[in-house]
Short mmCIF file of C-alpha atoms in Angstrom, two decimals:
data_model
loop_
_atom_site.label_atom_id
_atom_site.label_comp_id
_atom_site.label_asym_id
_atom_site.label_seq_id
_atom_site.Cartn_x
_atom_site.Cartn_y
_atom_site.Cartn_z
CA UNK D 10 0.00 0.00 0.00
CA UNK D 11 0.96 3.30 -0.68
CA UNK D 12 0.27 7.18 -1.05
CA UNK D 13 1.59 7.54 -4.24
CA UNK D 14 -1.91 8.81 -6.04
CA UNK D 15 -1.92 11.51 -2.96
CA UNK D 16 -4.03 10.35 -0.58
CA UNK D 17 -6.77 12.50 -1.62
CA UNK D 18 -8.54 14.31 -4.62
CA UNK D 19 -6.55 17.15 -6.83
CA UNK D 20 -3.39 15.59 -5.68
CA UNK D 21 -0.31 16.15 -8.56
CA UNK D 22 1.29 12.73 -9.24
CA UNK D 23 4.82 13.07 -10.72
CA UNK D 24 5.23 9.76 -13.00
CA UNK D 25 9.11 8.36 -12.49
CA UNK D 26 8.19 5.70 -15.37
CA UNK D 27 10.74 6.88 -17.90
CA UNK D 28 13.60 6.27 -14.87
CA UNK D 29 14.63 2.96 -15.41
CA UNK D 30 18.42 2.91 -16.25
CA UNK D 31 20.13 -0.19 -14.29
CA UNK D 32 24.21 0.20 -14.45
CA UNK D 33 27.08 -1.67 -12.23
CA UNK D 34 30.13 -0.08 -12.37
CA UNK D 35 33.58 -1.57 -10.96
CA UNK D 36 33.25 -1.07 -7.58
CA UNK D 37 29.89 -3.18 -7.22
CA UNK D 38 27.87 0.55 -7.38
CA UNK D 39 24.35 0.10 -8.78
CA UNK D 40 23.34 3.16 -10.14
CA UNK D 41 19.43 2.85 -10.27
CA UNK D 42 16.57 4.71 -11.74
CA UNK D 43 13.79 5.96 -9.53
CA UNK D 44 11.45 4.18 -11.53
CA UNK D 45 12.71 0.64 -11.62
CA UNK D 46 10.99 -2.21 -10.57
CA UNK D 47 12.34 -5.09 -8.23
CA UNK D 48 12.23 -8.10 -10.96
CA UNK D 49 14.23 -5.64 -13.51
CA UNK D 50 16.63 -4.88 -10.50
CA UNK D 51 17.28 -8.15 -9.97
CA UNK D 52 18.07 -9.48 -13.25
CA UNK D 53 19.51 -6.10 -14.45
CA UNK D 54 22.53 -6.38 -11.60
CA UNK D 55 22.62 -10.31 -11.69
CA UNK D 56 22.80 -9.88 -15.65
CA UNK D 57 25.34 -7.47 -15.84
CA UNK D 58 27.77 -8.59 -12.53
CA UNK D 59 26.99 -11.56 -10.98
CA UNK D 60 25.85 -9.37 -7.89
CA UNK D 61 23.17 -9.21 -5.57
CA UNK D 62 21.08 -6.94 -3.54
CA UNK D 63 18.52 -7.11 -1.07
CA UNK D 64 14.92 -6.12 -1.78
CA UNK D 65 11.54 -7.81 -1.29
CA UNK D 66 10.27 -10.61 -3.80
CA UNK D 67 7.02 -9.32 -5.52
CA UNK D 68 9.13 -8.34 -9.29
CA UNK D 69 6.41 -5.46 -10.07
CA UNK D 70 7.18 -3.52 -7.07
CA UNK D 71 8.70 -0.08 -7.52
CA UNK D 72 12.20 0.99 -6.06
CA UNK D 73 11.28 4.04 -4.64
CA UNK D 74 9.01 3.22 -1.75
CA UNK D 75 10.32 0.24 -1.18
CA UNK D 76 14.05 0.98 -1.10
CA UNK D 77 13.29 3.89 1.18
CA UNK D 78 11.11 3.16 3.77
CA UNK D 79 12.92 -0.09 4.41
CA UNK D 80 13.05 -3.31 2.14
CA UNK D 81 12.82 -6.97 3.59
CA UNK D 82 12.83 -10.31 2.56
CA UNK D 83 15.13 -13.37 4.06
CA UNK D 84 18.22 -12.19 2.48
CA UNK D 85 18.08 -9.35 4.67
CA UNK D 86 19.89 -11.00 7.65
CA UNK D 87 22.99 -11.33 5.83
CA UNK D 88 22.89 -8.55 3.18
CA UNK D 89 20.79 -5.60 5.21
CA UNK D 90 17.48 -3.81 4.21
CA UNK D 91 17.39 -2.26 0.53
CA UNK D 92 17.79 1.40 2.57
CA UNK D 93 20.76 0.09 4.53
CA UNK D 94 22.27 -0.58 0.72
CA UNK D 95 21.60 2.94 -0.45
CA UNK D 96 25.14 5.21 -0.74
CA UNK D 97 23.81 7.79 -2.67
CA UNK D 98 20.37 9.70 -3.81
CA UNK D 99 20.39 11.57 -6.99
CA UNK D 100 17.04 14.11 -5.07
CA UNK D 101 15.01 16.98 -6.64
CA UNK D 102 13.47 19.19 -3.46
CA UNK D 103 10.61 21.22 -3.39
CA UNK D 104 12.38 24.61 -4.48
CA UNK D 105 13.32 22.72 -7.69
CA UNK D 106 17.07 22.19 -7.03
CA UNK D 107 18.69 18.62 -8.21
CA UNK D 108 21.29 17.37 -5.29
CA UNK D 109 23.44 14.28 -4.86
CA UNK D 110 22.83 13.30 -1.19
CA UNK D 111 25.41 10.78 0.13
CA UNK D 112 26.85 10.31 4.10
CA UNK D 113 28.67 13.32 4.03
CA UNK D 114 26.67 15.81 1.78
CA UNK D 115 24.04 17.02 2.76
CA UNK D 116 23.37 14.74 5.51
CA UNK D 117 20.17 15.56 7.25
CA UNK D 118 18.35 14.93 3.69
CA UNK D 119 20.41 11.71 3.29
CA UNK D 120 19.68 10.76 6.98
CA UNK D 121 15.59 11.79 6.41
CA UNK D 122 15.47 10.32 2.91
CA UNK D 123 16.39 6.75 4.07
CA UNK D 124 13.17 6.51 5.83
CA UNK D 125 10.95 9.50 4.61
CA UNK D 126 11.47 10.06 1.47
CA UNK D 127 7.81 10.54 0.10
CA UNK D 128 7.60 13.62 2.45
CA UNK D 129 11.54 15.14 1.55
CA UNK D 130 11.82 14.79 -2.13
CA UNK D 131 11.84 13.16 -5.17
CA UNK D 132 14.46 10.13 -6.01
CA UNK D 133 15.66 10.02 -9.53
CA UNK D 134 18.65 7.78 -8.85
CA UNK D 135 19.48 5.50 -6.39
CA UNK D 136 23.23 4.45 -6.27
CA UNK D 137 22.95 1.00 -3.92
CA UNK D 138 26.59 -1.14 -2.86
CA UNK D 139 26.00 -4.50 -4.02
CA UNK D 140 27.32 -7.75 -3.00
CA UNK D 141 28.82 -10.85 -4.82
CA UNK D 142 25.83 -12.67 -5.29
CA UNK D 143 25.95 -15.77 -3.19
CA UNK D 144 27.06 -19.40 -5.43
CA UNK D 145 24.47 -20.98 -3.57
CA UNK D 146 21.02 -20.48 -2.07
CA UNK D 147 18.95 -22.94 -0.68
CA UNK D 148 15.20 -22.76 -0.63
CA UNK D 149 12.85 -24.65 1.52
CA UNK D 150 9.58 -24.80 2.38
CA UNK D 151 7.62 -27.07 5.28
CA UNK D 152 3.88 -27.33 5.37
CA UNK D 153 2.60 -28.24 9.12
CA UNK D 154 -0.33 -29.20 9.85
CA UNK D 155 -1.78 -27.60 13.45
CA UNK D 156 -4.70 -29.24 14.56
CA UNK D 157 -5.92 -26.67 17.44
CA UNK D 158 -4.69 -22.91 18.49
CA UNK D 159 -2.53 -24.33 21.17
CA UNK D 160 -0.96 -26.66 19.19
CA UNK D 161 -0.02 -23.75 17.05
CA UNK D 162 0.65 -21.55 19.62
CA UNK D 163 3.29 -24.20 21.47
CA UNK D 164 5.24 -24.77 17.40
CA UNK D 165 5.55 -20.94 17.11
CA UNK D 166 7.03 -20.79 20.50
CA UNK D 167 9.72 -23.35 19.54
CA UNK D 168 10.29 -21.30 16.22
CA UNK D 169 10.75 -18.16 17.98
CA UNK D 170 13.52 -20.08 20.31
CA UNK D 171 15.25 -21.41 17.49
CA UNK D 172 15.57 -17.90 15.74
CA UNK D 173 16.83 -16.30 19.10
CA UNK D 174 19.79 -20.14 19.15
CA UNK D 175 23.25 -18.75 18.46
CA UNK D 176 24.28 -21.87 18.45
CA UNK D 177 22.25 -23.05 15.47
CA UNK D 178 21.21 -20.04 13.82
CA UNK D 179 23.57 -17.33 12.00
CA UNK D 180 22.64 -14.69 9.41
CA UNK D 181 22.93 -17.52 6.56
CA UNK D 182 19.59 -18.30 7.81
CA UNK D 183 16.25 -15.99 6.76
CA UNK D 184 12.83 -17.22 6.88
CA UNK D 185 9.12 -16.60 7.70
CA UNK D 186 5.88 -18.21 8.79
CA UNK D 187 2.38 -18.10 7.54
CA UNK D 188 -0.19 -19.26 9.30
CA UNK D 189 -3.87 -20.37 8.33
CA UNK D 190 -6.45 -21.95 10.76
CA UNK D 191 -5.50 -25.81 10.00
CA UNK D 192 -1.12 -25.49 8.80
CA UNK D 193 1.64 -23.52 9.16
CA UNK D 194 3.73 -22.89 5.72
CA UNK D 195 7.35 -22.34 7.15
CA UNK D 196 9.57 -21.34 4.33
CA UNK D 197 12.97 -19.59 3.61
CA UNK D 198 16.32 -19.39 2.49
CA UNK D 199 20.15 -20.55 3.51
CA UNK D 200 22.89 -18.86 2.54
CA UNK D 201 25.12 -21.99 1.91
CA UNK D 202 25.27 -25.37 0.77
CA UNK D 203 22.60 -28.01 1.11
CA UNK D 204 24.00 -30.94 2.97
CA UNK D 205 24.37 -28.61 5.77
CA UNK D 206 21.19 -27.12 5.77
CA UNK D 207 19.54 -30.58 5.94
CA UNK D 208 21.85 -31.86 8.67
CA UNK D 209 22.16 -28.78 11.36
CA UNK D 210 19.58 -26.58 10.19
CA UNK D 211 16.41 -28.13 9.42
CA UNK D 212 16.54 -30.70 12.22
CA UNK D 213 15.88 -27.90 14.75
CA UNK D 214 13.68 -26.07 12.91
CA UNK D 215 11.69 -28.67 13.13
CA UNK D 216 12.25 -30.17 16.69
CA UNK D 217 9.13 -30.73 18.60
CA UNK D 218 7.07 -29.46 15.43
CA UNK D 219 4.32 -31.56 13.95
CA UNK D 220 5.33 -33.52 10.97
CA UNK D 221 5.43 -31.84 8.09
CA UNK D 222 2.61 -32.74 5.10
CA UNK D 223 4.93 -31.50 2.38
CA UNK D 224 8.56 -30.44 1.86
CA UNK D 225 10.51 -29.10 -0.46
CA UNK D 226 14.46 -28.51 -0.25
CA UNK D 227 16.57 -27.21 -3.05
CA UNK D 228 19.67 -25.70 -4.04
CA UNK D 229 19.84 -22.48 -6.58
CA UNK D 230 21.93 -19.57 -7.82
CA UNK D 231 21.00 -16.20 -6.60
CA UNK D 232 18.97 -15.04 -9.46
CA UNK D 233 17.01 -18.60 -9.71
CA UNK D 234 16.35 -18.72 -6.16
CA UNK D 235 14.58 -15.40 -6.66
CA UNK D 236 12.27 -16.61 -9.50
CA UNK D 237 11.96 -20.14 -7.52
CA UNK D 238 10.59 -17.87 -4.45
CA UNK D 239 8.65 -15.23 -6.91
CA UNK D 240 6.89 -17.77 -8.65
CA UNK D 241 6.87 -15.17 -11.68
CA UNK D 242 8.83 -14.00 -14.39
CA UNK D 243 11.49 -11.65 -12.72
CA UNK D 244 11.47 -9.27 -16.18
CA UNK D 245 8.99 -6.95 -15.75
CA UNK D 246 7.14 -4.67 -18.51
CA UNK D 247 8.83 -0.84 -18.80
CA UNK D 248 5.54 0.53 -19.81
CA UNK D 249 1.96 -0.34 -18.90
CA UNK D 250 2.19 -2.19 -15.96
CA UNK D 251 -1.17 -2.62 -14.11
CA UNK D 252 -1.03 -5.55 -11.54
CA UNK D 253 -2.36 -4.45 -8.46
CA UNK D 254 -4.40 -5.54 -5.33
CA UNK D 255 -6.77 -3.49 -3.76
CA UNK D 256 -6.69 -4.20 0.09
CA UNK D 257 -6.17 -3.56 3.58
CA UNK D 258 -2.63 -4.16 5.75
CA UNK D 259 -1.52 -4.03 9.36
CA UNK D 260 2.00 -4.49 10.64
CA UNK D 261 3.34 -5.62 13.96
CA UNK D 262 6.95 -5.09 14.84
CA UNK D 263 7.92 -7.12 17.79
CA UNK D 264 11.19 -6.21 19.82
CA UNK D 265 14.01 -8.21 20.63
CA UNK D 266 13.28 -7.63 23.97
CA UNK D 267 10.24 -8.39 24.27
CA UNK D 268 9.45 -11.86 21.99
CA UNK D 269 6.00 -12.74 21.23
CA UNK D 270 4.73 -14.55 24.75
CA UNK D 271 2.77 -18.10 25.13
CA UNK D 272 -0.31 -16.32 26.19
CA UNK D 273 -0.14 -13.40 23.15
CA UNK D 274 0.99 -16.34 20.83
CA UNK D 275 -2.49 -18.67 22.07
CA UNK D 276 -4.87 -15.26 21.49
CA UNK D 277 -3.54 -14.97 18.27
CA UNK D 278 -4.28 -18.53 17.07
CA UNK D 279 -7.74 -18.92 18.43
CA UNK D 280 -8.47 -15.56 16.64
CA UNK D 281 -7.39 -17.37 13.55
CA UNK D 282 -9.04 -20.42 14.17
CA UNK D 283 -12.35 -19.15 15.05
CA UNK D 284 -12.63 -15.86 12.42
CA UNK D 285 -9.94 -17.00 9.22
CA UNK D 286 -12.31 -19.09 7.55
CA UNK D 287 -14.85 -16.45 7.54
CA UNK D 288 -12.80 -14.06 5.72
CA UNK D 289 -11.96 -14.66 2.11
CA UNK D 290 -8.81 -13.98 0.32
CA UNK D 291 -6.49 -12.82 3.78
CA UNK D 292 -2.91 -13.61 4.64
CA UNK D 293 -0.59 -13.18 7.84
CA UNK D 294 3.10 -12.85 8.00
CA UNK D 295 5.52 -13.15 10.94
CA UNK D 296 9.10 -12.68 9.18
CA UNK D 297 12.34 -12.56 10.90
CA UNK D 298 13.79 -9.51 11.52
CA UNK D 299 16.34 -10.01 14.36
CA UNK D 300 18.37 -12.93 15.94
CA UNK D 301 21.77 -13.94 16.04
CA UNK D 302 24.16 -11.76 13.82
CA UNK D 303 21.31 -9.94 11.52
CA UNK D 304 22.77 -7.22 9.58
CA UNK D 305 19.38 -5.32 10.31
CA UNK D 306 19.70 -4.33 13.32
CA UNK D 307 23.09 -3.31 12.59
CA UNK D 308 23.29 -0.86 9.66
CA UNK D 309 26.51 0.83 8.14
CA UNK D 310 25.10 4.37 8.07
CA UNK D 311 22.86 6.25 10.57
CA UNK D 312 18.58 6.92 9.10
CA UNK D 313 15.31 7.88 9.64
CA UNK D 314 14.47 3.79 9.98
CA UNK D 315 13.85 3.50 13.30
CA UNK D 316 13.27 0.35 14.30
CA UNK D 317 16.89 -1.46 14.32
CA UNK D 318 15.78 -3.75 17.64
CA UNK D 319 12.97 -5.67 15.94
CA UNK D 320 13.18 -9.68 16.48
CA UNK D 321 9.36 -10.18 14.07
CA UNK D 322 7.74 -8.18 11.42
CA UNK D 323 4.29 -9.08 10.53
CA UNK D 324 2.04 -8.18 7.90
CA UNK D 325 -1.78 -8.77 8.22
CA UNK D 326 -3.18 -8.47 4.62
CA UNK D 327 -6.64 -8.89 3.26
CA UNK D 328 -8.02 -7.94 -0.35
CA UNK D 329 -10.83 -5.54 -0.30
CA UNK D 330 -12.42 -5.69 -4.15
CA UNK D 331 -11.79 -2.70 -5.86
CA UNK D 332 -15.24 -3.36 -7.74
CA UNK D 333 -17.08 -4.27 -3.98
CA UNK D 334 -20.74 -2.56 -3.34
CA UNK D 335 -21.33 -4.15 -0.12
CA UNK D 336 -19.82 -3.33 3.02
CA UNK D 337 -16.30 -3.78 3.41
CA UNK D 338 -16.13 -3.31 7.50
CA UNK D 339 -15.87 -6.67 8.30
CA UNK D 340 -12.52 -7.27 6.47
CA UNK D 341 -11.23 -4.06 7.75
CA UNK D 342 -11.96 -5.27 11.07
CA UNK D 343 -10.69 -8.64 10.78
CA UNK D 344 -7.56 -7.53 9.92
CA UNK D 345 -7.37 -4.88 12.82
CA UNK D 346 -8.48 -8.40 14.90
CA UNK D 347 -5.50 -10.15 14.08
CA UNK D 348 -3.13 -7.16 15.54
CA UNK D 349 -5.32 -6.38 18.72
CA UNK D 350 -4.85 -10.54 19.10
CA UNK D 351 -1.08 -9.56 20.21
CA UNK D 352 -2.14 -6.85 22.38
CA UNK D 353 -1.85 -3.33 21.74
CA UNK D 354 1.57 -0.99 22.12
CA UNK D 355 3.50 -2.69 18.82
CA UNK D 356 5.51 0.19 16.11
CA UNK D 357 5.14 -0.65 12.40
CA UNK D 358 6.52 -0.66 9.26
CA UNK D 359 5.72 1.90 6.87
CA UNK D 360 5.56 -0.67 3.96
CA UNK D 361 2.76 -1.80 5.23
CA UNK D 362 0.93 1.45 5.74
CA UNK D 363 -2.02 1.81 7.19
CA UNK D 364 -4.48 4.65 6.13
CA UNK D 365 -6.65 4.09 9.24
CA UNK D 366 -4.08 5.54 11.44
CA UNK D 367 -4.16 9.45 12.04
CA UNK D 368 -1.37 11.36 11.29
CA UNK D 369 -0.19 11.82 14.77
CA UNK D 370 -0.69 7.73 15.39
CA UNK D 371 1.05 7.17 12.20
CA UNK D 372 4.10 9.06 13.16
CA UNK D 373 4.47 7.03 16.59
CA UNK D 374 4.13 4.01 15.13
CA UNK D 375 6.43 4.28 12.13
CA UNK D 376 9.28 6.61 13.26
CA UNK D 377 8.95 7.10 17.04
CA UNK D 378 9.28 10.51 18.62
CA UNK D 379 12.93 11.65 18.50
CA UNK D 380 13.29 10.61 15.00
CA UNK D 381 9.97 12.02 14.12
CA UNK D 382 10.84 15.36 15.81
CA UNK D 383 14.17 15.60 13.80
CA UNK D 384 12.17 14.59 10.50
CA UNK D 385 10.36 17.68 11.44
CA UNK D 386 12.68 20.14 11.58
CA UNK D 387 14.53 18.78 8.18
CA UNK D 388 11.11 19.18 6.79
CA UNK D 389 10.36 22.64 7.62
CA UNK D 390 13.93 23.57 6.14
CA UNK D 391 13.63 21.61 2.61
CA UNK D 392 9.58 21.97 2.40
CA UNK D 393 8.27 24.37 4.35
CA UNK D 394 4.86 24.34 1.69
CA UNK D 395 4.68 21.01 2.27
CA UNK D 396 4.63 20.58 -1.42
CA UNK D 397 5.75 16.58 -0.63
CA UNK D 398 2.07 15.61 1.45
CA UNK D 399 -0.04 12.76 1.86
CA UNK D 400 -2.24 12.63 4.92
CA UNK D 401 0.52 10.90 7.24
CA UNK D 402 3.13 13.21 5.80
CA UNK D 403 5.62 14.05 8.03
CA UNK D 404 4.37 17.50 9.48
CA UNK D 405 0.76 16.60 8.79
#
């Protein structure tokens, strides 16, 4: 989800279409237009240098949002966020002027941009460091089935342990868990070869866990571990690209310091025993974050990302048709059910914005109050119209 139409009616919406220039250059420097999308990324850097970076895996999502207010998927843990990648911003600010914002010019907009950029400016270019893209990734998947709430509850607990094992788990390791009302579908990826995976990895993993009713294991290369997870073409079209959902999201970020507890974890998966099969067309994420050695919570160069002590993120997604006449309440308030399951308190992420927030609630939840009060005062000095708004702009 997004404000990029404006958030409301006689908004101006600046098309970055025509910026989608991909380039490596020696030193493992993307140099990315604004308008790019994440399967042309991909196979553009891949293509081009046998490098890698980390971004999320749907192939039609745009750079620009997604690079800046964060970037996930299981590569994270080894590789960082998409924003933690970011050396450089080619910006044009609300007074018109074009500037090249790295870590040591023009700071505050380089610091604000990696985190805010929809209310600073507008990103041409991104210039990302890229890494040798790993020889070998492994992907697996384990369907579980989980015949009551508690059942589910207890397996969760023992996957939350084994992400928090330093003696098992490293940042080779990324993965995520999506739960319906009868299975768990575990999946993710392992930086490294397979035999090993099999032998030290998977066995805890699934310790104590009901057996599984599939598997899959298998090795890849980078770029064909990405399609394998995509389930898509990575190329996507430069012109005329209209694939979209129409829906409502929540996001949960849980602290290190504060893992999900037994009773939270039982609340949850009654909710979703007793109200998912009433809701049509609905998903729920709980991705790692955190844990032993995660390059997330440990980022190169100081932003407006504030949430560097997160152990979960989860999404909590439901598609609202775009065409629907009746009343759409109910899904909006399943979806608020599934977060209120956890108890109350929680940040988020701003990928997964949610319009329902106010302003004020918005910047809590996605920035904190320090940040946000710095954001502020960058904001009044680069956009003091507030040409850059949407209705959780910073300085709404």
């Amino acid at each position: 989800a997004s404000y990029s139409s404006g958030g409301q009616n006689g908004s101006m919406v600046i098309s970055l279409e025509s910026f989608q220039k991909i380039a490596v250059n020696g030193k493992g420097i993307a140099r990315v237009g604004g308008g790019a999308r994440l399967g042309n990324i991909a196979t553009g850097i891949y293509n081009q240098s046998k490098r890698a970076l980390p971004h999320g895996v749907c192939p039609g999502v745009g750079i620009g949002g997604h690079a800046t207010h964060g970037g996930y998927w299981y590569s994270s843990r080894r590789l960082g966020l998409t924003l933690d990648t970011i050396v450089a911003l080619d910006v044009v600010l609300a007074n018109g002027s074009f500037i090249h914002a790295t870590p040591t010019a023009y700071t505050d907009i380089f610091w604000a941009l990696r985190g805010a950029a929809d209310s600073i400016g507008i990103i041409t270019t991104f210039y990302f460091q890229t890494q040798p893209a790993p020889s070998s990734v492994v992907n697996w998947v384990y369907e579980i089935p989980m015949a009551s709430p508690q059942i589910a509850a207890n397996a969760f607990s023992h996957i939350q342990s084994f992400a928090l094992n330093a003696s098992v788990i490293d940042d080779k390791t990324g993965f995520g868990v999506t739960p319906s009302p009868s299975n768990f579908h575990i999946s993710g990826t392992y930086h490294g070869d397979e035999t090993t995976f099999r032998s030290k990895i998977a066995p805890e993993i699934l310790r104590t866990l009901p057996t599984p009713s599939s598997t899959k294991i298998k090795s890849f290369s980078w770029i064909d571990s990405l399609a394998d997870m995509w389930s898509s073409p990575l190329p996507q079209p430069l012109t005329g690209y209209d694939n979209h959902d129409n829906f409502y999201a929540k996001s949960i970020l849980v602290p290190e310091t504060t893992p999900l507890t037994p009773t939270a974890l039982l609340n949850y998966f009654t909710y979703i025993a007793t109200n998912g099969s009433k809701t049509p067309s609905w998903f729920s994420e709980l991705n790692l974050l955190g844990g032993p050695s995660s390059k997330i919570n440990t980022p190169q160069y100081p932003s407006a990302y504030s949430h560097r002590n997160s152990l979960w993120v989860l999404q909590h997604y439901a598609i609202v048709p775009a065409n629907a006449t009746g009343n759409t309440k109910p899904t909006i308030d399943f979806v608020k059910g599934l977060n209120e399951a956890l108890g109350m308190g929680y940040k988020g992420y701003l990928n997964y914005v949610d319009p329902e927030l106010s302003a004020k609630e918005a910047h809590e939840t996605y920035y904190g109050k320090e940040d946000y009060e710095r954001l502020v005062r960058i904001k009044k000095v680069v956009d003091p119209e507030a040409v850059f708004w949407n209705p959780q702009a910073v300085g709404v």
